[in-house]
Coordinates of C-alpha atoms in Angstrom, one line a residue:
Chain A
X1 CA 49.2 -11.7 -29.6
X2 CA 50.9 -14.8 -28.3
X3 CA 48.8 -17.8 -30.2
X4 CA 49.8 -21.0 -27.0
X5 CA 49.1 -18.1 -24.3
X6 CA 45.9 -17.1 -25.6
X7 CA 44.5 -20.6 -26.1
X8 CA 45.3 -21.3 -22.5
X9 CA 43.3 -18.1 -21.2
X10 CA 40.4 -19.0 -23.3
X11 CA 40.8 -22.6 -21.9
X12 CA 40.8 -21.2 -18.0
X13 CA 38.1 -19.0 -19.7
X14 CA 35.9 -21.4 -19.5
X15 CA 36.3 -22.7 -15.9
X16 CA 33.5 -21.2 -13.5
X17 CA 34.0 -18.1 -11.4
X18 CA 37.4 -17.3 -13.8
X19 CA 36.7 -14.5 -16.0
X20 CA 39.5 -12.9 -18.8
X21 CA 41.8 -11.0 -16.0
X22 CA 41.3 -13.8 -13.5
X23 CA 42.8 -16.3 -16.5
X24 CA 46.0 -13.9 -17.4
X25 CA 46.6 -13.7 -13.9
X26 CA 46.4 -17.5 -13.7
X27 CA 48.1 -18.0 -16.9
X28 CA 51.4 -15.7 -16.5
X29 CA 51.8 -17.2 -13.3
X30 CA 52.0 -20.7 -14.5
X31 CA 54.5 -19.2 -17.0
X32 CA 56.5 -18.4 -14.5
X33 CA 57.1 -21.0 -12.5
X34 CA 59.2 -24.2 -13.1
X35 CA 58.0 -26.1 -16.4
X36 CA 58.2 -29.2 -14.0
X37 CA 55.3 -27.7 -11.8
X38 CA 53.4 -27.1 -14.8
X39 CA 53.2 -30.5 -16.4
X40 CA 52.7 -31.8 -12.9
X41 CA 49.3 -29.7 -12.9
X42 CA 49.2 -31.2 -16.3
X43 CA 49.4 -34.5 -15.5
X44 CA 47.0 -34.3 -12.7
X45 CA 44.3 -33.2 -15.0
X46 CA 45.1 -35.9 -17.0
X47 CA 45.3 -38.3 -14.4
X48 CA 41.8 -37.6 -12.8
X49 CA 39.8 -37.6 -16.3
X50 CA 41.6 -40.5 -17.3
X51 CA 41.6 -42.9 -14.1
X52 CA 38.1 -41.7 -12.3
X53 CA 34.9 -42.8 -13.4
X54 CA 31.0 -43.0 -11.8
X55 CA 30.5 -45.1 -9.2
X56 CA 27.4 -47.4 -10.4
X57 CA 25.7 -47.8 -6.8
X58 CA 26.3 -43.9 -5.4
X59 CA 27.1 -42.1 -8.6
X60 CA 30.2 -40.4 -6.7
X61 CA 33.5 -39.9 -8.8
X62 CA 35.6 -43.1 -8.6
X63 CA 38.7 -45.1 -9.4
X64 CA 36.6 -48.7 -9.4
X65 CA 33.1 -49.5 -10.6
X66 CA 32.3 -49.6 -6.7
X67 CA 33.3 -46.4 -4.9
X68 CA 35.7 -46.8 -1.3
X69 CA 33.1 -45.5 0.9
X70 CA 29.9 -48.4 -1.0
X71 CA 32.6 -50.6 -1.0
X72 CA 33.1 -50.3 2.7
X73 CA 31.2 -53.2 4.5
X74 CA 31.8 -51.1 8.2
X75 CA 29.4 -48.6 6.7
X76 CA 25.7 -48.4 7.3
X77 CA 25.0 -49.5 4.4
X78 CA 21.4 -49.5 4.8
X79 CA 21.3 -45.8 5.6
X80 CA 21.6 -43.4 2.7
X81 CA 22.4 -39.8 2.4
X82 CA 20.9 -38.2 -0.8
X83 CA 23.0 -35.5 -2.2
X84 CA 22.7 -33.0 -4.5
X85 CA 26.5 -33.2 -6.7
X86 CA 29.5 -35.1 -5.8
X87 CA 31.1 -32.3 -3.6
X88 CA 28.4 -32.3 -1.0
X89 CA 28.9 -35.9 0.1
X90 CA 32.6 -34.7 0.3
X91 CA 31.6 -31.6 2.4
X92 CA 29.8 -34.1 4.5
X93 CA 32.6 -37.0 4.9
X94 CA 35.0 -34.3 5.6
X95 CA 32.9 -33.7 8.9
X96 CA 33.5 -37.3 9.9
X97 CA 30.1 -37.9 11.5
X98 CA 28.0 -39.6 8.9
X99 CA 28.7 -43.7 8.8
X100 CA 26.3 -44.4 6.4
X101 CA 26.6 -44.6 2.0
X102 CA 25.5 -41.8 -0.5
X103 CA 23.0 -41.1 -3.5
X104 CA 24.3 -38.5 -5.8
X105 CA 21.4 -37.1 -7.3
X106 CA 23.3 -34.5 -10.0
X107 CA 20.9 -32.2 -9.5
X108 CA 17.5 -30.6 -7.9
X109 CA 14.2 -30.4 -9.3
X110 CA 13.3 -27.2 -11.0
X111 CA 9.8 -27.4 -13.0
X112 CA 10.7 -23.5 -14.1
X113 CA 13.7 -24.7 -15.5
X114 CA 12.8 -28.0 -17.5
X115 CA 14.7 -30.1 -14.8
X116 CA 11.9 -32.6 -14.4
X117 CA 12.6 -36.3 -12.5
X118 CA 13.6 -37.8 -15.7
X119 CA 16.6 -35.3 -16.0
X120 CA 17.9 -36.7 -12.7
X121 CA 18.9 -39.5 -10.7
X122 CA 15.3 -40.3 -8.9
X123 CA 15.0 -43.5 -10.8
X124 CA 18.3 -45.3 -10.2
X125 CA 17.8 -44.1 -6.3
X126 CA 14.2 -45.7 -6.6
X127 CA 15.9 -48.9 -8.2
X128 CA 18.6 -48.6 -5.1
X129 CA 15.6 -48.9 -2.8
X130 CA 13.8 -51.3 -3.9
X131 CA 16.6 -53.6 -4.7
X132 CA 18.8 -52.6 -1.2
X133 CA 15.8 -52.0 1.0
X134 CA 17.7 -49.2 3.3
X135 CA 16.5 -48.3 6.6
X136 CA 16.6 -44.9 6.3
X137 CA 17.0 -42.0 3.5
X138 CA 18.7 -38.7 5.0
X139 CA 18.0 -36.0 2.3
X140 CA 20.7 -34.1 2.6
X141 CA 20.0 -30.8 0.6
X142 CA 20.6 -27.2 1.0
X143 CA 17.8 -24.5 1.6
X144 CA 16.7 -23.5 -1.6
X145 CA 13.8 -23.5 -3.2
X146 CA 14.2 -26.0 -5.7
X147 CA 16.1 -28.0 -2.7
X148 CA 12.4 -28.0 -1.1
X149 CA 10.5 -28.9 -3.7
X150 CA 12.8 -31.8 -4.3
X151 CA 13.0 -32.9 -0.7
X152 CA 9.2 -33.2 -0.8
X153 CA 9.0 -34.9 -3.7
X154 CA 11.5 -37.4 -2.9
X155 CA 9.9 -38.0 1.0
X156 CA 5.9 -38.2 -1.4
X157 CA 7.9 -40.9 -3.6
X158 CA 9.0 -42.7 -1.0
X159 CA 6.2 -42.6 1.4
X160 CA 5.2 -46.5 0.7
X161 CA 8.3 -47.5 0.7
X162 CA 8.7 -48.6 4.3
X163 CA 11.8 -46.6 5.0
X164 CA 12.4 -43.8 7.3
X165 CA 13.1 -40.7 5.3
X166 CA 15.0 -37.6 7.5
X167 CA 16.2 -34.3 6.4
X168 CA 19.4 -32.8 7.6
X169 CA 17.6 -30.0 10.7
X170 CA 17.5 -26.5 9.7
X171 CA 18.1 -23.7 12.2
X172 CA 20.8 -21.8 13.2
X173 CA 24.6 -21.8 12.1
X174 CA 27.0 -21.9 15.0
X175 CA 28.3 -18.8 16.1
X176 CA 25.9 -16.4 15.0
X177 CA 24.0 -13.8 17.0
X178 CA 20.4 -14.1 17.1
X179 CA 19.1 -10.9 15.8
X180 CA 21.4 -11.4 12.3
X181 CA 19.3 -14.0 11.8
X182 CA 16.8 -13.8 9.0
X183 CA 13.3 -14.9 9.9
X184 CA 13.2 -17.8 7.3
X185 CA 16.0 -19.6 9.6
X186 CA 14.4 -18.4 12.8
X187 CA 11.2 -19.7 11.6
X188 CA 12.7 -23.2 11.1
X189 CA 14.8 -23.5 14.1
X190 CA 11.6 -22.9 16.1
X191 CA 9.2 -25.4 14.5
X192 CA 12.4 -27.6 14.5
X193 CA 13.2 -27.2 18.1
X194 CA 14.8 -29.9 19.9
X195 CA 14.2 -31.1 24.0
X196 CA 17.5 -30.6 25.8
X197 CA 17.9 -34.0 27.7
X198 CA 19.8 -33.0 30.4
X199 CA 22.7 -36.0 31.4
X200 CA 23.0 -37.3 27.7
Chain B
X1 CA 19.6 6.4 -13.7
X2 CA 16.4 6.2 -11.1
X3 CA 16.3 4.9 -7.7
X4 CA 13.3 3.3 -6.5
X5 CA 11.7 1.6 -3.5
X6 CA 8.8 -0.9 -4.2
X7 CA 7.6 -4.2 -3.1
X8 CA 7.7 -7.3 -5.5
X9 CA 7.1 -11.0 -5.5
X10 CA 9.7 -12.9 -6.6
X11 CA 8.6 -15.1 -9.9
X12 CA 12.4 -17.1 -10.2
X13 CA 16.0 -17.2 -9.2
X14 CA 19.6 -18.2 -10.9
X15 CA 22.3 -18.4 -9.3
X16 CA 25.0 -15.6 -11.1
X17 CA 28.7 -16.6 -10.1
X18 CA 29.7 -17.6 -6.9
X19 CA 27.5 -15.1 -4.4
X20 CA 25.0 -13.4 -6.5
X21 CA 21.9 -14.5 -7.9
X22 CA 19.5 -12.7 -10.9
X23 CA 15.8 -12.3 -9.6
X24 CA 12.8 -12.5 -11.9
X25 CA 10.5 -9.7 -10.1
X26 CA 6.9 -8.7 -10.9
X27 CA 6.3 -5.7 -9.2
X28 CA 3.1 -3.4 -9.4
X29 CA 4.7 0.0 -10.9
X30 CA 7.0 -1.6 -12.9
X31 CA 5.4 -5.2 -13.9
X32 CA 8.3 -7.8 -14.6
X33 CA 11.7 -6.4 -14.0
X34 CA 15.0 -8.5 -13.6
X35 CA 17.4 -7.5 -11.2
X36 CA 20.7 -9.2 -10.3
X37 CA 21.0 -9.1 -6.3
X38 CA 25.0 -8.8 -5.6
X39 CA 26.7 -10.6 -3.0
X40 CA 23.3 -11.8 -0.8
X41 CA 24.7 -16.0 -1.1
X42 CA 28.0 -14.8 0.8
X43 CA 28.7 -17.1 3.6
X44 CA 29.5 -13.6 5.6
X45 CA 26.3 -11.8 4.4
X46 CA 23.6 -10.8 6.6
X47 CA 21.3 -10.1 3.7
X48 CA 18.2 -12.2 4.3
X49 CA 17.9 -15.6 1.6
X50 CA 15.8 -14.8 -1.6
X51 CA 13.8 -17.5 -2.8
X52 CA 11.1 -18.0 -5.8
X53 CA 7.8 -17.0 -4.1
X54 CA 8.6 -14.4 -2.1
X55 CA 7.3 -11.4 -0.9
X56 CA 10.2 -8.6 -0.7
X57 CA 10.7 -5.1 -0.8
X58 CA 13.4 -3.9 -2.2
X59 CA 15.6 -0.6 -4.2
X60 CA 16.1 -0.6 -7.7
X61 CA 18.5 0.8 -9.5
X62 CA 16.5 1.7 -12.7
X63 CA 18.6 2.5 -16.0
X64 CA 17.7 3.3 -19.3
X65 CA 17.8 0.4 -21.5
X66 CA 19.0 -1.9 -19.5
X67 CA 17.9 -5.8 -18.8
X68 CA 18.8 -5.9 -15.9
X69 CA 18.8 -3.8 -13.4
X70 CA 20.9 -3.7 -9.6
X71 CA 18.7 -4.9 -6.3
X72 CA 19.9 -4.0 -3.2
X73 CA 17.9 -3.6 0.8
X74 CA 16.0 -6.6 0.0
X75 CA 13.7 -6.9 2.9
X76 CA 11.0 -9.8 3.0
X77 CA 7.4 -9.4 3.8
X78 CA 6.5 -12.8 3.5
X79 CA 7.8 -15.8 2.9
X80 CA 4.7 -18.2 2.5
X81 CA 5.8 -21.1 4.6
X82 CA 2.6 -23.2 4.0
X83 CA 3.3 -22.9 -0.1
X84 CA 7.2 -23.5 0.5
X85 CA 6.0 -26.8 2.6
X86 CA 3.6 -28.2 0.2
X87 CA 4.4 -29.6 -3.0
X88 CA 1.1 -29.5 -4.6
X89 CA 0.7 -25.7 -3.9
X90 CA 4.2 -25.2 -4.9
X91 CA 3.4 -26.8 -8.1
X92 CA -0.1 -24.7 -8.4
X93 CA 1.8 -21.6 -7.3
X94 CA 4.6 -22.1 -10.2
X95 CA 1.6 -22.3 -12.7
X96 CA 1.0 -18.8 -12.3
X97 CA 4.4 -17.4 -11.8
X98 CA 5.1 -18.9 -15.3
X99 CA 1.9 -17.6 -16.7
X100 CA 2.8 -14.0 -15.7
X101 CA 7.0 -14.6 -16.9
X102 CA 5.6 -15.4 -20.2
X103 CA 3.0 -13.3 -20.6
X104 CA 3.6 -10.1 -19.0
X105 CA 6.0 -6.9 -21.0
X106 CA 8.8 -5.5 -18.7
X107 CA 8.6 -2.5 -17.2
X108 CA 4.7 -2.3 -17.9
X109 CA 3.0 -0.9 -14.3
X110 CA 0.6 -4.4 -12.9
X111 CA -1.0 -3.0 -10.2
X112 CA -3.8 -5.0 -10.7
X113 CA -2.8 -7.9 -11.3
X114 CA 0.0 -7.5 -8.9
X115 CA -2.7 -7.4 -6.0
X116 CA -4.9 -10.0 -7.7
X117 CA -1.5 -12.4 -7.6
X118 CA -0.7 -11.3 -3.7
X119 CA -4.0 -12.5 -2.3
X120 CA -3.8 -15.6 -4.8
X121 CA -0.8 -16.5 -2.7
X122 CA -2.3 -15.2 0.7
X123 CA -5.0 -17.8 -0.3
X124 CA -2.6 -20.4 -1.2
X125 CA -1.2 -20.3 2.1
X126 CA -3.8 -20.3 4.2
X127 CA -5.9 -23.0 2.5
X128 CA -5.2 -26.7 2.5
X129 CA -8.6 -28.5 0.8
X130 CA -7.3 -29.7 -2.6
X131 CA -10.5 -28.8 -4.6
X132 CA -10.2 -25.4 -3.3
X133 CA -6.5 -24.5 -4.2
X134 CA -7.5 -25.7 -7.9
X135 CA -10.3 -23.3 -8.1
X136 CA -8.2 -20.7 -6.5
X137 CA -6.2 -21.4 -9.8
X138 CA -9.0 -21.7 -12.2
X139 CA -10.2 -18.2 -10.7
X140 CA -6.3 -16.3 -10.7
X141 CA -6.8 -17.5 -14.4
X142 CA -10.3 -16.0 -14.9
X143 CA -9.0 -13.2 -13.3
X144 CA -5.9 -12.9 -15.6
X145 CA -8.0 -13.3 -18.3
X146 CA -10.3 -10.8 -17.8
X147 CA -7.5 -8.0 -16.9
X148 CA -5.9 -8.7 -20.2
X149 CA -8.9 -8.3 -22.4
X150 CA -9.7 -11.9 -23.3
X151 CA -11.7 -13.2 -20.4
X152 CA -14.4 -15.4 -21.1
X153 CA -18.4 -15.2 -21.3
X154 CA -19.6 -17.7 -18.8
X155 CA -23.5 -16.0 -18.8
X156 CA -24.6 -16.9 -22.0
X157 CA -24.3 -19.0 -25.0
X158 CA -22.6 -17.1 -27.4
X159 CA -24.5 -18.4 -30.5
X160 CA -28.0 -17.9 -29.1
X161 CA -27.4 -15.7 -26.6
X162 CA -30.0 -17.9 -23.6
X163 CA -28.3 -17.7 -20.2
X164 CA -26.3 -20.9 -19.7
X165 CA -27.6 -23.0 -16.9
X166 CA -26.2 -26.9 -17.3
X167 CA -22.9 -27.7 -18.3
X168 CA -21.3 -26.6 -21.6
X169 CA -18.5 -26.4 -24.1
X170 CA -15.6 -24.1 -23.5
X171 CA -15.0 -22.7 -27.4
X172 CA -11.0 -21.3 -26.8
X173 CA -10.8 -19.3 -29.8
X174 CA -14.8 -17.8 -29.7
X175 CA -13.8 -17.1 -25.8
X176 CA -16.9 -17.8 -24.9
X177 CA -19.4 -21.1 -23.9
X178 CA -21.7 -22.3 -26.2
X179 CA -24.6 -24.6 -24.7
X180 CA -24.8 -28.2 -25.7
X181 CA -27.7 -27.7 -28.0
X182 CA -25.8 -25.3 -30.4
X183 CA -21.9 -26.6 -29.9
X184 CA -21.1 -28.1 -32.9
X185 CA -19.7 -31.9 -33.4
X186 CA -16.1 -30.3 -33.8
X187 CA -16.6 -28.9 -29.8
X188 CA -18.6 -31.5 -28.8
X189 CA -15.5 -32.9 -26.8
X190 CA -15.6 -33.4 -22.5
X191 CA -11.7 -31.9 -22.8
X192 CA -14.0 -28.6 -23.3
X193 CA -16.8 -29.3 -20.9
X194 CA -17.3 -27.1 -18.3
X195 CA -19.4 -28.6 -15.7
X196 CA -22.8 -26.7 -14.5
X197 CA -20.9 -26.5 -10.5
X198 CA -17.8 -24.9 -12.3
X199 CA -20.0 -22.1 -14.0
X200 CA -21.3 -21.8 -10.5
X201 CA -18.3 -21.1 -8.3
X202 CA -16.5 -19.2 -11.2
X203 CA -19.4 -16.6 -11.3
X204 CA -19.6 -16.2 -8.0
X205 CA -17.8 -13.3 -6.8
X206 CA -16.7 -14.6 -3.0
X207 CA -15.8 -18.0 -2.7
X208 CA -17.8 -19.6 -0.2
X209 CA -15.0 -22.4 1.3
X210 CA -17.8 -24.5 2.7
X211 CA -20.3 -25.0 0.0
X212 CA -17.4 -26.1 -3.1
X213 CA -18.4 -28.4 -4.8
X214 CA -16.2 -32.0 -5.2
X215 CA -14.0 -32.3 -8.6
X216 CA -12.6 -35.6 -9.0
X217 CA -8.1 -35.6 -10.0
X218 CA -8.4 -36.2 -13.7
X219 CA -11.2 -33.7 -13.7
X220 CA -9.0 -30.9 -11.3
X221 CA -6.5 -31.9 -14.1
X222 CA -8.5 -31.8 -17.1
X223 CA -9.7 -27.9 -16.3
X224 CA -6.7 -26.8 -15.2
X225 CA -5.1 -27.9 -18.2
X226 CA -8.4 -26.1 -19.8
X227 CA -7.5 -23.2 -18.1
X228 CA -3.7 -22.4 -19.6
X229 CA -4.6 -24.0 -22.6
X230 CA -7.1 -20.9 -22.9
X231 CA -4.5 -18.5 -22.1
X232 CA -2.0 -19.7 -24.4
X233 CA -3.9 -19.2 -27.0
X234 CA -4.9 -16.0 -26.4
X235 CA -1.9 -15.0 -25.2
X236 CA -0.5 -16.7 -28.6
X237 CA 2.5 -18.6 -26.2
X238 CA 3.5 -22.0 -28.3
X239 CA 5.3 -23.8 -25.8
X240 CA 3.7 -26.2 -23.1
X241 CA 3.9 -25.0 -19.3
X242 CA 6.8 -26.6 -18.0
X243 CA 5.1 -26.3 -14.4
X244 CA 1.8 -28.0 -15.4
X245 CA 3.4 -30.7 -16.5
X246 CA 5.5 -31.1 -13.2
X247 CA 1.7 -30.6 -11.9
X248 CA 0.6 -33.4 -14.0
X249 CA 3.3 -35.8 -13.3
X250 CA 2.4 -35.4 -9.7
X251 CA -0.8 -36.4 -10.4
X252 CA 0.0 -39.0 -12.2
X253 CA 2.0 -40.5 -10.0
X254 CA -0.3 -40.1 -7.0
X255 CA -3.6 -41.5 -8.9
X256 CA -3.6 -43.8 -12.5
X257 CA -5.2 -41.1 -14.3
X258 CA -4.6 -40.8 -17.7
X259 CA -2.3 -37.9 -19.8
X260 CA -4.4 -35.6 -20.7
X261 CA -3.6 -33.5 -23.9
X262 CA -6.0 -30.3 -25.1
X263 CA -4.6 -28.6 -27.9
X264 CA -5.7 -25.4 -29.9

């Protein structure tokens, strides 16, 4: 067919969650809008690969060597939240609660899978703790099972450490009726159970 | 196409586009099975969370020569809390999981082994003494072992044939023990030894939780790594166990032992 227009699919192709119809879609409708809104989306692309790099304390996209939120000296910084990928410390900052710096980790562990320690960041957040000696570690993963095994491996590694490792609580989401819940959750909110000071 | 209802524990999960996931099952009529389960990661889905480990029931959708196969009313059983808590049984439990992923033929009926692996895990739950959840492993081995056709003779020498009493050399290809008087120089290496208290609470049908004997951690290493070593061969699988080295780097990191290697 059309050599430019084909390319293009293939490229959007390879983006996750866009398969073939999702990419035509995507690409006939850049077609048809201005050019100028095109090579803006252009540029941006650009932009980001070309000006953002890794932040060498947090391992969070960046446009200095230091990321905004390390560079910050009216954040905790000796309280850190250890993430999974880049977009859960920005899931997290968007709530506006947490004070403190991050870890990106770039991954869980997954024996099953080959993704052993070495394939992640455990070592520079070792090096981070022994060199920033941090108050507290909040491992902030989600519930799966590779989350757990990771969680427990990082709270073993860290045991001597003299640091206060937390975990983000696990119970139940906001709004949802008790008997949707599945018994995995319920299980966890129970032996997770908080006292209700009453006052505070 | 077939629709059927079964029970299944599941071996290992990836994540398939944004909501689904594919399941690695072992199930006893239809031994390994994969299944993709659609839309149960929605945010607005009240299917219950699927996890490696756990115990489910479940439909599938069977169809002729096809990999994989549609899941749907996944309900769990169990979950195993204790395992999902614990690294170290984590780590033990994965052993076997990968064991039975690279061992076991698809759509092969496991009823034994299916029920063999359930109270493994059962076990595994309930039990928290370290020498016992290696033994546990050492025995789901045996066990695997023997229900494939390859299980080892622990009663007797096998080159002459006097009932084995003190500790001896495993021979992995002979699959059998030979006593230390006949092993020959070539066996005669403590990777292979099999310790007289071993012999003891392998042939022993019902483990007696208060009367196991003490294994030091290079030694609850050393066997274990004995143990799939074994199976490998027999089961002619050339790659290492991802999982037992996650094991073994655990180990290593809690205690100064040193790598151990045992070939075939």
């Amino acid at each position: 067919m059309i050599g430019p227009l084909e390319e293009l699919v293939k490229s959007f192709c390879r983006l996750p969650a866009i398969g073939q119809k999702s990419a035509w879609r995507l690409v006939l409708y850049l077609m048809e809008r201005p050019e100028a809104e095109a090579y803006e989306l252009a540029d941006s692309i650009r932009n980001a690969r070309e000006k953002l790099t890794i932040c060498k304390r947090c391992f969070n996209y960046s446009e200095n060597e230091i990321c905004p939120v390390c560079s910050n000296l009216a954040r905790d910084q000796g309280c850190i939240c250890i993430v999974e990928k880049p977009v859960d410390a920005f899931a997290i900052e968007k709530s506006g609660r947490f004070r403190g710096v991050y870890h990106i980790l770039g991954g869980v562990l997954s024996p099953l899978s080959g993704i052993t320690a070495d394939k992640i960041r455990i070592a520079e957040l070792k090096n981070r703790v022994i060199t920033e000696k941090p108050q507290e570690l909040i491992i902030g993963f989600g519930g799966s099972a590779e989350a757990e095994t990771t969680a427990l491996y990082l709270a073993r590694l860290f045991r001597n450490d003299n640091v206060r490792i937390t975990r983000f609580a696990r119970g139940l989401p906001a709004g949802l009726d008790l008997e949707y819940v599945d018994q995995i959750t319920l299980t966890q909110a129970l032996n997770e159970r908080t006292d209700i000071i009453y006052g505070e | 196409m077939s629709i059927n209802n079964t029970s299944a524990i599941i071996l290992n999960v990836t994540p398939y586009r944004e909501t689904s996931c594919i399941l690695k099952l072992f199930s006893p009529e239809y031994g390994l099975i994969t299944g993709i389960a659609k839309g149960v990661k929605k945010l607005k889905s009240r299917r219950e969370p699927l996890e490696r480990g756990f115990h489910i029931n479940l439909t599938v959708y069977l169809k002729n020569n096809r990999d994989i196969n549609t899941v749907s009313n996944i309900h769990i059983i169990d979950f195993f809390p204790g395992i999902r808590n614990n690294l170290q049984k984590t780590a033990i439990r994965d052993i076997t999981f990968e064991l039975i992923i690279t061992s076991i033929i698809n759509y092969n009926p496991q009823k034994e082994l299916y029920s063999i692996l359930l109270k493994f895990l059962s076990q595994l739950e309930q039990l928290s003494e370290i020498d016992i959840l290696y033994i546990l492993l050492w025995r789901f081995f045996l066990k695997f072992a023997d229900i494939s056709g390859f299980g080892p003779d622990f009663s007797q020498c096998i080159y002459c044939g006097t009932p084995v009493k003190e500790s001896s050399y495993l021979l992995i290809n002979k699959g059998g023990i030979s006593c230390r008087n006949c092993c020959k120089n070539d066996f005669r290496n403590s990777d292979f030894l099999i310790p007289e208290r071993l012999l003891y609470v392998l042939a022993s049908s019902i483990l007696q939780y208060d009367n196991i004997p003490a294994f030091g951690s290079a030694e609850l290493l050393r066997i274990t790594r004995l143990a799939v070593s074994y199976c490998r061969y027999h089961l002619d699988i050339h790659r290492e166990f991802k999982s037992l080295n996650f094991l073994e780097n655990l180990f290593l990191s809690e205690t100064n032992c040193t790598c151990l290697h045992i070939g075939f």
